Coordinates of C-alpha atoms in Angstrom, one line a residue:
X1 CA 96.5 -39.8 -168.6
X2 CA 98.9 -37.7 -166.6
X3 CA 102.0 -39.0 -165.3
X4 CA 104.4 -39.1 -162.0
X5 CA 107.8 -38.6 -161.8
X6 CA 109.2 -40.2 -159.0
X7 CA 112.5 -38.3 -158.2
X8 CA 110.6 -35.6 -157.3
X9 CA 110.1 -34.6 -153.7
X10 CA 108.9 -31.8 -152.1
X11 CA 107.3 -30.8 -155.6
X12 CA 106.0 -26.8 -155.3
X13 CA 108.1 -26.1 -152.6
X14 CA 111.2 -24.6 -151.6
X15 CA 113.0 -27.6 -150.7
X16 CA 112.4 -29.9 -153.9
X17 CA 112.3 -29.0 -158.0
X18 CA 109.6 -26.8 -159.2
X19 CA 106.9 -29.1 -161.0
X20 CA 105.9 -28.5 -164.7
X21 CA 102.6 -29.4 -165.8
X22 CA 103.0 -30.2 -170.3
X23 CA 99.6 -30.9 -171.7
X24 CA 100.5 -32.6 -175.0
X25 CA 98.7 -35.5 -177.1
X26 CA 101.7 -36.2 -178.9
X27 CA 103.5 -38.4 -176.4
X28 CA 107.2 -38.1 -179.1
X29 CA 107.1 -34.4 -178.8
X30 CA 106.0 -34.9 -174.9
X31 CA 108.9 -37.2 -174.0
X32 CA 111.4 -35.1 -176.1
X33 CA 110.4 -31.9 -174.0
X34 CA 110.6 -33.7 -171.0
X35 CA 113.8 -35.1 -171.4
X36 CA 115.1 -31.7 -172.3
X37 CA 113.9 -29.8 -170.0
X38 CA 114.9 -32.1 -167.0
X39 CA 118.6 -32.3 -168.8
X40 CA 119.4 -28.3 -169.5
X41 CA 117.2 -27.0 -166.0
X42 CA 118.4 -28.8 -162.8
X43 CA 115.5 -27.3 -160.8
X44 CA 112.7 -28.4 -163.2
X45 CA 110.6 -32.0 -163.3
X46 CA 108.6 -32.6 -166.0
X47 CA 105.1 -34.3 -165.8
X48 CA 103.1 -35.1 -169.2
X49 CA 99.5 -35.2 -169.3
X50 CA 97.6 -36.3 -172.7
X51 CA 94.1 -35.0 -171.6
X52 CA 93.2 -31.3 -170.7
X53 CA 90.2 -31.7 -168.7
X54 CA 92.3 -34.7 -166.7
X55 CA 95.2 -31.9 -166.3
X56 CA 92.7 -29.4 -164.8
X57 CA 91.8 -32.4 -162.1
X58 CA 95.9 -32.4 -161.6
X59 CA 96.6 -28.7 -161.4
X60 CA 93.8 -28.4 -158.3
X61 CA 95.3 -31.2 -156.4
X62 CA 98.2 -28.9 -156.2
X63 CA 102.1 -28.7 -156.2
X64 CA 102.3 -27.5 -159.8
X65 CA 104.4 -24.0 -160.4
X66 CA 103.6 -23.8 -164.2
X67 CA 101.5 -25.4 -167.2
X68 CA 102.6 -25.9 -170.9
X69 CA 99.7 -26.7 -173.3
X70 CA 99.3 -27.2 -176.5
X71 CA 97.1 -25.5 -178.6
X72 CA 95.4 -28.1 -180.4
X73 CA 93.8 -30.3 -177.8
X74 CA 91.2 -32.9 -178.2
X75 CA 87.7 -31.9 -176.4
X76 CA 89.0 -28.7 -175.1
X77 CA 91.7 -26.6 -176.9
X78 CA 94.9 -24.9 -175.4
X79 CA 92.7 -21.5 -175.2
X80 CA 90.1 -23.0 -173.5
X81 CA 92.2 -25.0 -171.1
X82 CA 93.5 -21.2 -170.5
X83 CA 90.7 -19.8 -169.9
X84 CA 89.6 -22.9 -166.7
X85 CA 92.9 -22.2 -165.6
X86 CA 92.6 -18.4 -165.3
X87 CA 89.0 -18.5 -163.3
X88 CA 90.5 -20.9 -160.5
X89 CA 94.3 -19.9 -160.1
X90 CA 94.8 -16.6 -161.8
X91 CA 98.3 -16.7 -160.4
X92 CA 99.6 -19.8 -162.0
X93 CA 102.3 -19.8 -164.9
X94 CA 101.0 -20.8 -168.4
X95 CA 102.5 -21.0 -171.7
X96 CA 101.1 -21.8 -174.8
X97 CA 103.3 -24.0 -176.8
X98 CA 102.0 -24.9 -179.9
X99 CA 102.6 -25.5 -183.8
X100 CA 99.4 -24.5 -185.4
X101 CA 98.5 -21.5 -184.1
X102 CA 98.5 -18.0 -185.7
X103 CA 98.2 -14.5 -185.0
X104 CA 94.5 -14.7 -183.8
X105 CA 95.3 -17.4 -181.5
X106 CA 98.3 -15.2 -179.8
X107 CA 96.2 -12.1 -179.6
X108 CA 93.2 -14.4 -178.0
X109 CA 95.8 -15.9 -175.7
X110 CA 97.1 -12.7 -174.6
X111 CA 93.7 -11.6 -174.0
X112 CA 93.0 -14.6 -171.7
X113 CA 95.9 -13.8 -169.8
X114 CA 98.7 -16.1 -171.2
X115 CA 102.1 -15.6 -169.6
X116 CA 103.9 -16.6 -172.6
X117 CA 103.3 -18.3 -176.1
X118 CA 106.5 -20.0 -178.1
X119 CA 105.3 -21.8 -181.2
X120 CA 107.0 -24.5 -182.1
X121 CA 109.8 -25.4 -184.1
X122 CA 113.5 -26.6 -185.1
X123 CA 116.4 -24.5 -184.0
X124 CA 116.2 -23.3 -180.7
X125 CA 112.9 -23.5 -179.8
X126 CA 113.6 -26.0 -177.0
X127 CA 115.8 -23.3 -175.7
X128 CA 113.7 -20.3 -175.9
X129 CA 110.9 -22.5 -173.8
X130 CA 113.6 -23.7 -171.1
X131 CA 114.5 -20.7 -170.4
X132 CA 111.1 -18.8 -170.1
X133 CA 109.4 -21.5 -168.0
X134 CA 112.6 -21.3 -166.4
X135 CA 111.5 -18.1 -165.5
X136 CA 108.3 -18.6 -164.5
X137 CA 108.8 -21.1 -162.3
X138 CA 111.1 -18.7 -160.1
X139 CA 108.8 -16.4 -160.4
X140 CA 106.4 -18.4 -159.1
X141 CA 108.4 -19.6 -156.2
X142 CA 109.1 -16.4 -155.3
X143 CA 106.1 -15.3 -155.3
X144 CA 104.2 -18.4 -153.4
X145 CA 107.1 -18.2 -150.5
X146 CA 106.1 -14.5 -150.3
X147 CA 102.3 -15.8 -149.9
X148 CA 103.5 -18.0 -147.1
X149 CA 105.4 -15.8 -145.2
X150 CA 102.3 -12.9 -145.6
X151 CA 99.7 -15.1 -144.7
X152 CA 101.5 -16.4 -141.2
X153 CA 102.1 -13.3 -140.2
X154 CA 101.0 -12.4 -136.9
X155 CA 99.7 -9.0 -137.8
X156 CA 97.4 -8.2 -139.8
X157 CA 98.4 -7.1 -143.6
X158 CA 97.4 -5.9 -146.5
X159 CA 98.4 -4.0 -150.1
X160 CA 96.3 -0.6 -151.0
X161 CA 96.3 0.6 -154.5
X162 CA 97.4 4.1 -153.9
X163 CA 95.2 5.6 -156.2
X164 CA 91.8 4.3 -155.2
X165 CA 92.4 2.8 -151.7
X166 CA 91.2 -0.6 -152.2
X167 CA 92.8 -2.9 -150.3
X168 CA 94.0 -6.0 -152.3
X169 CA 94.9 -9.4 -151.3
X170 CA 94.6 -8.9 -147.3
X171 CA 96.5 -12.0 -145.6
X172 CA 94.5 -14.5 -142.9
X173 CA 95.2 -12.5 -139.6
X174 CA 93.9 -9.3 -141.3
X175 CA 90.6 -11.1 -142.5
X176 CA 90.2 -12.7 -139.1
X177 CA 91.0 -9.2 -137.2
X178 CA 88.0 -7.8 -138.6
X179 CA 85.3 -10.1 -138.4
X180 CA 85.5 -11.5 -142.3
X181 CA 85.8 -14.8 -144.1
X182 CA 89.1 -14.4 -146.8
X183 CA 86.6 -14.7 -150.2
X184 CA 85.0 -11.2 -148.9
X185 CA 87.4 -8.8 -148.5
X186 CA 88.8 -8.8 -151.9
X187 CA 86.8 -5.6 -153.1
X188 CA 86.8 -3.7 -149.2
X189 CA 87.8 -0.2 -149.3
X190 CA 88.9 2.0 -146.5
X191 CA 84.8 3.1 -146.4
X192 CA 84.2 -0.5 -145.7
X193 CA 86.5 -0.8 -142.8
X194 CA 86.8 3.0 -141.1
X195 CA 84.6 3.9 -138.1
X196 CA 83.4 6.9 -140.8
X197 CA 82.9 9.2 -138.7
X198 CA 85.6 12.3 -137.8
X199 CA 88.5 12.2 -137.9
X200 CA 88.4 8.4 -138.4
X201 CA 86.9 8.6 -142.3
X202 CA 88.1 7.0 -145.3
X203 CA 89.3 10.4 -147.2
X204 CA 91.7 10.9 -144.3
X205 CA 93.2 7.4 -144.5
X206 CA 93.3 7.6 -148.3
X207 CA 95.3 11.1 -147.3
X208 CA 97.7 8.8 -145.2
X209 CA 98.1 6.7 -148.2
X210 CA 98.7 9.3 -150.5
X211 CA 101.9 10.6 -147.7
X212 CA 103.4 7.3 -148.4
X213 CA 103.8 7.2 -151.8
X214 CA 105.1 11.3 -151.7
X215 CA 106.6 11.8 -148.1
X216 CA 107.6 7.9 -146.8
X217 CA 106.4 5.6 -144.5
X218 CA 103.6 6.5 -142.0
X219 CA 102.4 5.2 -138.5
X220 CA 99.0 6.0 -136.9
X221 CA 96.1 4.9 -134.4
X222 CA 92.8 4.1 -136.1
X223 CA 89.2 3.3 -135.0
X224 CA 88.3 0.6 -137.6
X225 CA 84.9 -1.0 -137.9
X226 CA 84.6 -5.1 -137.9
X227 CA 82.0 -6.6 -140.2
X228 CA 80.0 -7.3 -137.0
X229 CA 79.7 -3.5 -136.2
X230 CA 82.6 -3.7 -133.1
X231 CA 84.3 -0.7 -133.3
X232 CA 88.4 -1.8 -132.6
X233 CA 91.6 0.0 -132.2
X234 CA 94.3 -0.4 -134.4
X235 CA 97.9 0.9 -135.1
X236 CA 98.9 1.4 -138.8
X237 CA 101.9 1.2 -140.5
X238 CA 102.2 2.4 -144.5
X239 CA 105.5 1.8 -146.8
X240 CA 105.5 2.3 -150.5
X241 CA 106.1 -1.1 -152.3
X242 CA 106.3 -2.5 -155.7
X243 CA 104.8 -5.2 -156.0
X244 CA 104.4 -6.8 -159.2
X245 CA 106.2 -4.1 -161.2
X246 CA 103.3 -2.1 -159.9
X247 CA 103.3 1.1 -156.9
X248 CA 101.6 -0.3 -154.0
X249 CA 101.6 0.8 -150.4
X250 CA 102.2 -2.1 -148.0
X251 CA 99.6 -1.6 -144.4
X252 CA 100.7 -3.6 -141.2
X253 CA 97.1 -3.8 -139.0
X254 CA 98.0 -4.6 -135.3
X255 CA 94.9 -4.5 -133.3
X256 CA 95.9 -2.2 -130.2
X257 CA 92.3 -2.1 -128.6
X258 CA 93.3 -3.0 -125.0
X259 CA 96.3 -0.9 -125.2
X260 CA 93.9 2.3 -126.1
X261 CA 91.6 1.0 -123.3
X262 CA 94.6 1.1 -120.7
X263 CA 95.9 3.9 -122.1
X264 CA 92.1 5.9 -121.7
X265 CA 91.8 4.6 -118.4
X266 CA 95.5 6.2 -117.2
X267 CA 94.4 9.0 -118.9
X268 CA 91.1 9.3 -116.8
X269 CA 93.2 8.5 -113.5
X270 CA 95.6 11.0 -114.1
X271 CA 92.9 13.7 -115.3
X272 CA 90.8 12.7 -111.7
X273 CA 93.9 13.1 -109.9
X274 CA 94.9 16.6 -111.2
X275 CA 91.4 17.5 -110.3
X276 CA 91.7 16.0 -106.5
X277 CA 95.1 18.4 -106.6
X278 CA 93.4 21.7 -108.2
X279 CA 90.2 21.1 -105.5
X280 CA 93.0 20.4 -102.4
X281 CA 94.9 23.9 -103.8
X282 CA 91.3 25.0 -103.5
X283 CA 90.4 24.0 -99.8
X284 CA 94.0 25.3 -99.1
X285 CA 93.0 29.1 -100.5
X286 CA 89.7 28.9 -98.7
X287 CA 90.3 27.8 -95.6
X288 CA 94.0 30.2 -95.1
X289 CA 91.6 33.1 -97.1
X290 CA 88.5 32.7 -96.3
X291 CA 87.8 32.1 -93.3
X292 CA 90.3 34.4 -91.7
X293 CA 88.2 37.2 -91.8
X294 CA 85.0 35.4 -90.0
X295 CA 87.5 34.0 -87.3
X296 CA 89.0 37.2 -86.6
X297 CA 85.8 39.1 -85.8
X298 CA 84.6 36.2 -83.5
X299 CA 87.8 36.6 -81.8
X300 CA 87.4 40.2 -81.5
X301 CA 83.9 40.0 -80.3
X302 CA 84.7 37.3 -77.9
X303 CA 87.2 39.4 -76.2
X304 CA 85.3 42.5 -76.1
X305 CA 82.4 41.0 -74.5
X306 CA 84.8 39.5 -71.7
X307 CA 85.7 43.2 -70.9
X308 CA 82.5 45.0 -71.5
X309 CA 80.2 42.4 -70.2
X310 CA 78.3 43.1 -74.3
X311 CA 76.1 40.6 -74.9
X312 CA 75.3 42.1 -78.6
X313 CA 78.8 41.2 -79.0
X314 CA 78.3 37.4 -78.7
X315 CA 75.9 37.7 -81.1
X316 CA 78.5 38.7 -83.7
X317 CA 80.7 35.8 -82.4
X318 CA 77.4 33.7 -83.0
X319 CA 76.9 34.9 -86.8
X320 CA 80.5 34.9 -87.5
X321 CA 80.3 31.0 -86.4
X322 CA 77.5 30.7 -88.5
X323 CA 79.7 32.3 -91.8
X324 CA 82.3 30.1 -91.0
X325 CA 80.4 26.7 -91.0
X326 CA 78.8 28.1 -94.3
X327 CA 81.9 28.6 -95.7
X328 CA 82.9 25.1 -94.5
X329 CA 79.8 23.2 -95.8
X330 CA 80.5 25.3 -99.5
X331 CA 83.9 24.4 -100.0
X332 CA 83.3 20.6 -98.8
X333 CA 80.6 20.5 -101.5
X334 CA 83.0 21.7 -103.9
X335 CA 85.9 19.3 -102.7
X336 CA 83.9 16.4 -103.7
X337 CA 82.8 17.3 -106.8
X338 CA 84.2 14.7 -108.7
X339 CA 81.2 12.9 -107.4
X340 CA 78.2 15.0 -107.9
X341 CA 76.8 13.1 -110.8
X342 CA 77.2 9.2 -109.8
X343 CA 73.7 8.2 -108.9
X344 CA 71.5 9.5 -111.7
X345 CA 67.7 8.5 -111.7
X346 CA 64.7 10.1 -113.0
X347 CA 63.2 12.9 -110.4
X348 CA 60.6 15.3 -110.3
X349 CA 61.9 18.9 -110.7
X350 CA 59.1 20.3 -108.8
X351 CA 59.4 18.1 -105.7
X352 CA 63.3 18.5 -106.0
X353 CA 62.9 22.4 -105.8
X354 CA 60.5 22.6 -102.7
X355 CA 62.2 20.1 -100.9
X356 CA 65.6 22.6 -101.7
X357 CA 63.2 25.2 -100.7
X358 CA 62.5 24.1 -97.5
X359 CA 66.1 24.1 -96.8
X360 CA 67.1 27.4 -97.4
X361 CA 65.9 30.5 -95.2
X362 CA 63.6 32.4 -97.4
X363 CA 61.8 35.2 -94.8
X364 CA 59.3 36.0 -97.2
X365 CA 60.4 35.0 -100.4
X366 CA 58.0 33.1 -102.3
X367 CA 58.3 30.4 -104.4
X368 CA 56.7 29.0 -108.0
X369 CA 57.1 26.3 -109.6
X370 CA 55.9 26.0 -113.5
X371 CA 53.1 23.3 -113.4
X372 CA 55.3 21.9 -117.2
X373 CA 58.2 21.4 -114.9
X374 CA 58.4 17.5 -115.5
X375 CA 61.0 15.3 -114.9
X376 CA 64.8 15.3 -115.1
X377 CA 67.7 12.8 -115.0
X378 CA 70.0 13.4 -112.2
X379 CA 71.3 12.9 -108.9
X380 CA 68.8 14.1 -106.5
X381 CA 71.4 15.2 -104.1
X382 CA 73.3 17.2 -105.6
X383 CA 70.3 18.8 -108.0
X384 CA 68.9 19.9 -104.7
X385 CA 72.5 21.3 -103.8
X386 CA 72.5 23.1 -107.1
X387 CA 68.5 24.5 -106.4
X388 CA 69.6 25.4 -102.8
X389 CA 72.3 27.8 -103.9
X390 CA 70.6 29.6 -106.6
X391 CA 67.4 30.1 -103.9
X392 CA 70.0 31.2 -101.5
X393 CA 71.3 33.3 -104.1
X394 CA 68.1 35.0 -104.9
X395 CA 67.3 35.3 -101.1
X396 CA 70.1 37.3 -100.2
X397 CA 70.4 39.5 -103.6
X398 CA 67.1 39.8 -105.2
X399 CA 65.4 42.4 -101.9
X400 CA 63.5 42.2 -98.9
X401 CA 60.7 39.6 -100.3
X402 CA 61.8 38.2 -103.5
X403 CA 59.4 35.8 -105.5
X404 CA 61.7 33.0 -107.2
X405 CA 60.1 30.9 -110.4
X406 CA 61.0 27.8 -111.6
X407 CA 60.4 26.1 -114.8
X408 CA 61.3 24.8 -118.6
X409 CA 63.6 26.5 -120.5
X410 CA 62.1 27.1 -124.3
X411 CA 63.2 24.2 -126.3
X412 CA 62.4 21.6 -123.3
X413 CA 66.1 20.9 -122.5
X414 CA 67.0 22.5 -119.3
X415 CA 65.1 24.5 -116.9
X416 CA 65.9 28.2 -115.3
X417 CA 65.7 29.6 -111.9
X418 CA 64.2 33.1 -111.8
X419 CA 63.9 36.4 -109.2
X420 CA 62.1 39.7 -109.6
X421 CA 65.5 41.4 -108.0
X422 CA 67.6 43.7 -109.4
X423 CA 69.4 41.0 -111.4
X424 CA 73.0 41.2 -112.4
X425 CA 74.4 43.5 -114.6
X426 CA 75.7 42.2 -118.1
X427 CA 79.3 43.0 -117.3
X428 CA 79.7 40.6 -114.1
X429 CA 77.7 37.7 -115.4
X430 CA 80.7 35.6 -116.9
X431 CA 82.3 36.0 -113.7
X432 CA 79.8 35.5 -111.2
X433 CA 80.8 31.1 -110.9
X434 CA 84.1 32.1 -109.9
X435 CA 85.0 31.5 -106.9
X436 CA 84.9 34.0 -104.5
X437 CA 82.5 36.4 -106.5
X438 CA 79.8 37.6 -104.2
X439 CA 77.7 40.6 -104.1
X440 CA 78.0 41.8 -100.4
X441 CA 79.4 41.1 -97.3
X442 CA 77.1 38.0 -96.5
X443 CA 77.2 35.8 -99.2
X444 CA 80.5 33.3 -99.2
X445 CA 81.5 33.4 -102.8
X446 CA 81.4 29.7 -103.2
X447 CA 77.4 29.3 -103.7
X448 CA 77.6 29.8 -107.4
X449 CA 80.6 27.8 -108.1
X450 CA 78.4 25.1 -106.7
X451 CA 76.0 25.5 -109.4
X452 CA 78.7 25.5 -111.8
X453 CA 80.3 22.1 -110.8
X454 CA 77.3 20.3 -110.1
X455 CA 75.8 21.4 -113.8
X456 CA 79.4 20.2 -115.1
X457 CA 79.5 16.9 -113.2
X458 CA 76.2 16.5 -115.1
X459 CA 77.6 17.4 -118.2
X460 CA 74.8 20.1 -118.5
X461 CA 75.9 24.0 -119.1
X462 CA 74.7 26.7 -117.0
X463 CA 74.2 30.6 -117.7
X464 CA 72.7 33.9 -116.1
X465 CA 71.1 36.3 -118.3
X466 CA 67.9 38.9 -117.3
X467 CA 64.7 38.0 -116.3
X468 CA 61.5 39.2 -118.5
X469 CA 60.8 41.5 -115.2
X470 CA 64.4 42.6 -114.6
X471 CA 65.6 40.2 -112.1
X472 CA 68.0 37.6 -112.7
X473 CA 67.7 34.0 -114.4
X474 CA 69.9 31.2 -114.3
X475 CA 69.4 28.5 -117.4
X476 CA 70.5 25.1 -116.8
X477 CA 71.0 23.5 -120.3
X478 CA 71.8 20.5 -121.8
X479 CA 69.3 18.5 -119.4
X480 CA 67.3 15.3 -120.1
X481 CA 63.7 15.9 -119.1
X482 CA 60.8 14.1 -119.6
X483 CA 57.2 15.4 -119.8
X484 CA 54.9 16.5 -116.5
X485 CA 53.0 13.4 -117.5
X486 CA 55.7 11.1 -117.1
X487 CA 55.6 12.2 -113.3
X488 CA 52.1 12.1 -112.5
X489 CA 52.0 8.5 -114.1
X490 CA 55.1 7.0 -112.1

């Protein structure tokens, strides 16, 4: 049977006397033990137990900070009583204390993971036992009120073995944090837990590891992966520890996911207004630039006609107007480009292109559109902006009758605008989506720098290079297209 002790309270914890568990047949040598340890240790209660399989039972109902076995047991010897102990609470004290065991058994019970063996014996044997369990049982205590204290943490933590990374004995918030039950995260390494993918992969936080064994303590964002697949932010904190008599690095885990989010979304407000301040600086240059020249010859014209009765000179007034609203309709375009991509759908390029066609004066320029010009996603709008300013383009550069194409770039992720013109030498085509590039005396400048925002608020690229008959060809890249089939069936 196994006995109580009633002056203990609070056994295995801090406030009462740490609880020893003696497994001993012989209840003389028991009670002599008992009284001696509870006489020289004034922080240790003794509780004898005659049956090994019945102590097992006792040590799972808890509240016991060591066990002292003999060796020979009836039904299950000291070693094996060792061994059941080992598989359930490979934490917990035990010493074998025994008279009849030998070399073979010490070895056996240092390979089973015995925390101490005393044989038994006159002189100071008794001694020798006190104070080891003595020992142990701080140890113990020590060790358990750590537990405690990691385990209600309100962050996430964890110990890394600096050499391979694997994170050992993570407490309850970590486990919880990422999605898994306490019994499965024993073996997880940093592969397990990373987002894997750059620069968020488990050789770079092994790196970070390594730093905090060699350089000190190291703080960091990471993207970490929960068992579910949810991708969460966290911030990190490494310190070298030993822990055990072993080099460890300690990792505090605080999940920081709707901080990033706030954070991204500050990010994105600030980046949209500096945007709205570089396109107002924009308008500014324009409108003080730009259209100066255009007002002043209206002006001009204006007052000549008054004195010469010239009606060929309101005509100039009339076409100077004309620049000016041009210019006006251009730069508004460009002003509110941080909207040219909000209402994407799926369109047909070819009815996009003769609808922008039909805008655009074309004399007798002709148009052709490739019958494997299918579909792409985008806002119709502002693709028919971007179509109407590379017709204009090709109207007012490419000669007296231009014929434009349109059609699929190779590769089937874009499509290209091409003239039969003169095209555009080699030297000016990185500069020619600038604003304020233009050709000749008629053009605005700001046609082209359409092109280039609208393909940027689509997140596509854009690019001139020559056309297989000399003229010029614009590529529009980086598009998502679907098949000529797709559009006939919708």
């Amino acid at each position: 049977m196994c006995g109580t002790d009633s002056k203990v309270t609070g056994v295995g914890t801090d406030d009462g006397p740490g609880r020893v568990l003696y497994v001993e047949e012989d209840s003389d040598l028991a009670g002599l033990l008992e009284a001696y340890l509870e006489r020289e240790r004034d922080g240790i209660t003794v509780e004898v137990c005659d049956d090994p399989r019945r102590a097992l039972e006792r040590i799972r109902e808890g509240d016991v900070d060591c066990v002292v076995s003999d060796y020979a047991l009836s039904g299950m010897d000291g070693l094996e009583l060792l061994s059941a102990v080992r598989e359930e609470f490979p934490e917990l004290p035990f010493v074998l204390f025994t008279g009849k065991g030998s070399e073979d058994v010490a070895s056996e019970a240092i390979s089973k993971g015995v925390d101490d063996y005393v044989r038994k014996g006159a002189g100071d044997r008794l001694e020798v036992l006190a104070r080891r369990v003595d020992n142990l049982v701080a140890g113990h205590r020590a060790k358990t009120s750590y537990r405690e204290l990691f385990d209600k943490a309100t962050v996430g933590l964890t110990v890394h073995d600096p050499e391979t990374g694997e994170s050992l004995n993570p407490n309850a918030h970590y486990c919880e944090m990422l999605g898994y039950d306490p019994g499965e995260v024993d073996d997880l390494t940093m592969t397990d837990v990373s987002a894997n993918e750059p620069p968020f992969t488990a050789e770079r936080a092994q790196e970070f590891v390594r730093k905090a064994v060699e350089e000190g303590p190291q703080s960091f964002e990471w993207l970490d992966e929960r068992k579910d697949g949810e991708r969460i932010w966290v911030e990190v904190n490494l310190r070298q520890a030993d822990i055990g008599g072993r080099e460890r690095v300690l990792a505090s885990v605080q999940e920081v996911t709707e901080r990033k989010e706030r954070e991204d979304r500050l990010q994105a407000a600030n980046d949209r207004l500096r945007r709205q301040a570089e396109r107002l600086d924009e308008f500014a240059s324009v409108v003080s630039h730009d259209l100066r020249n255009p007002i002043e010859v209206a002006r001009s014209s204006l007052e000549l006609a008054r004195m010469e009765d010239d009606f060929e000179r309101l005509d100039r007034a009339d076409e100077a107007l004309d620049r000016m609203q041009t210019i006006i309709d251009d730069v508004l375009t460009l002003a509110r480009r941080g909207d040219l991509a909000e209402e994407r759908e799926t369109v047909s390029l070819r009815e996009v292109a003769e609808s922008a066609w039909g805008t655009v004066e074309t004399a007798d320029a002709t148009l052709a559109v490739d019958p494997n010009a299918g579909a792409v996603e985008a806002d119709p709008e502002t693709l028919r902006q971007l179509l109407e300013n590379l017709f204009r383009n090709a109207v007012e550069h490419a000669g007296a009758a231009p014929a434009v194409r349109v059609g699929p770039v190779e590769g089937d992720d874009g499509f290209y605008v091409a003239d039969d013109g003169p095209g555009i030498d080699e030297a000016d085509r990185e500069r020619v989506f600038k604003r304020g590039v233009t050709g000749d005396d008629c053009g605005t400048g700001i046609g082209l720098s359409i092109v280039d925002a609208v393909a940027d608020a689509h997140g596509w690229s854009v690019s001139v290079t020559g056309a297989s008959d000399g003229g010029a060809r614009f590529e529009v890249t980086g598009v998502e297209t679907l098949g000529e089939a797709w559009v006939d069936g919708a």
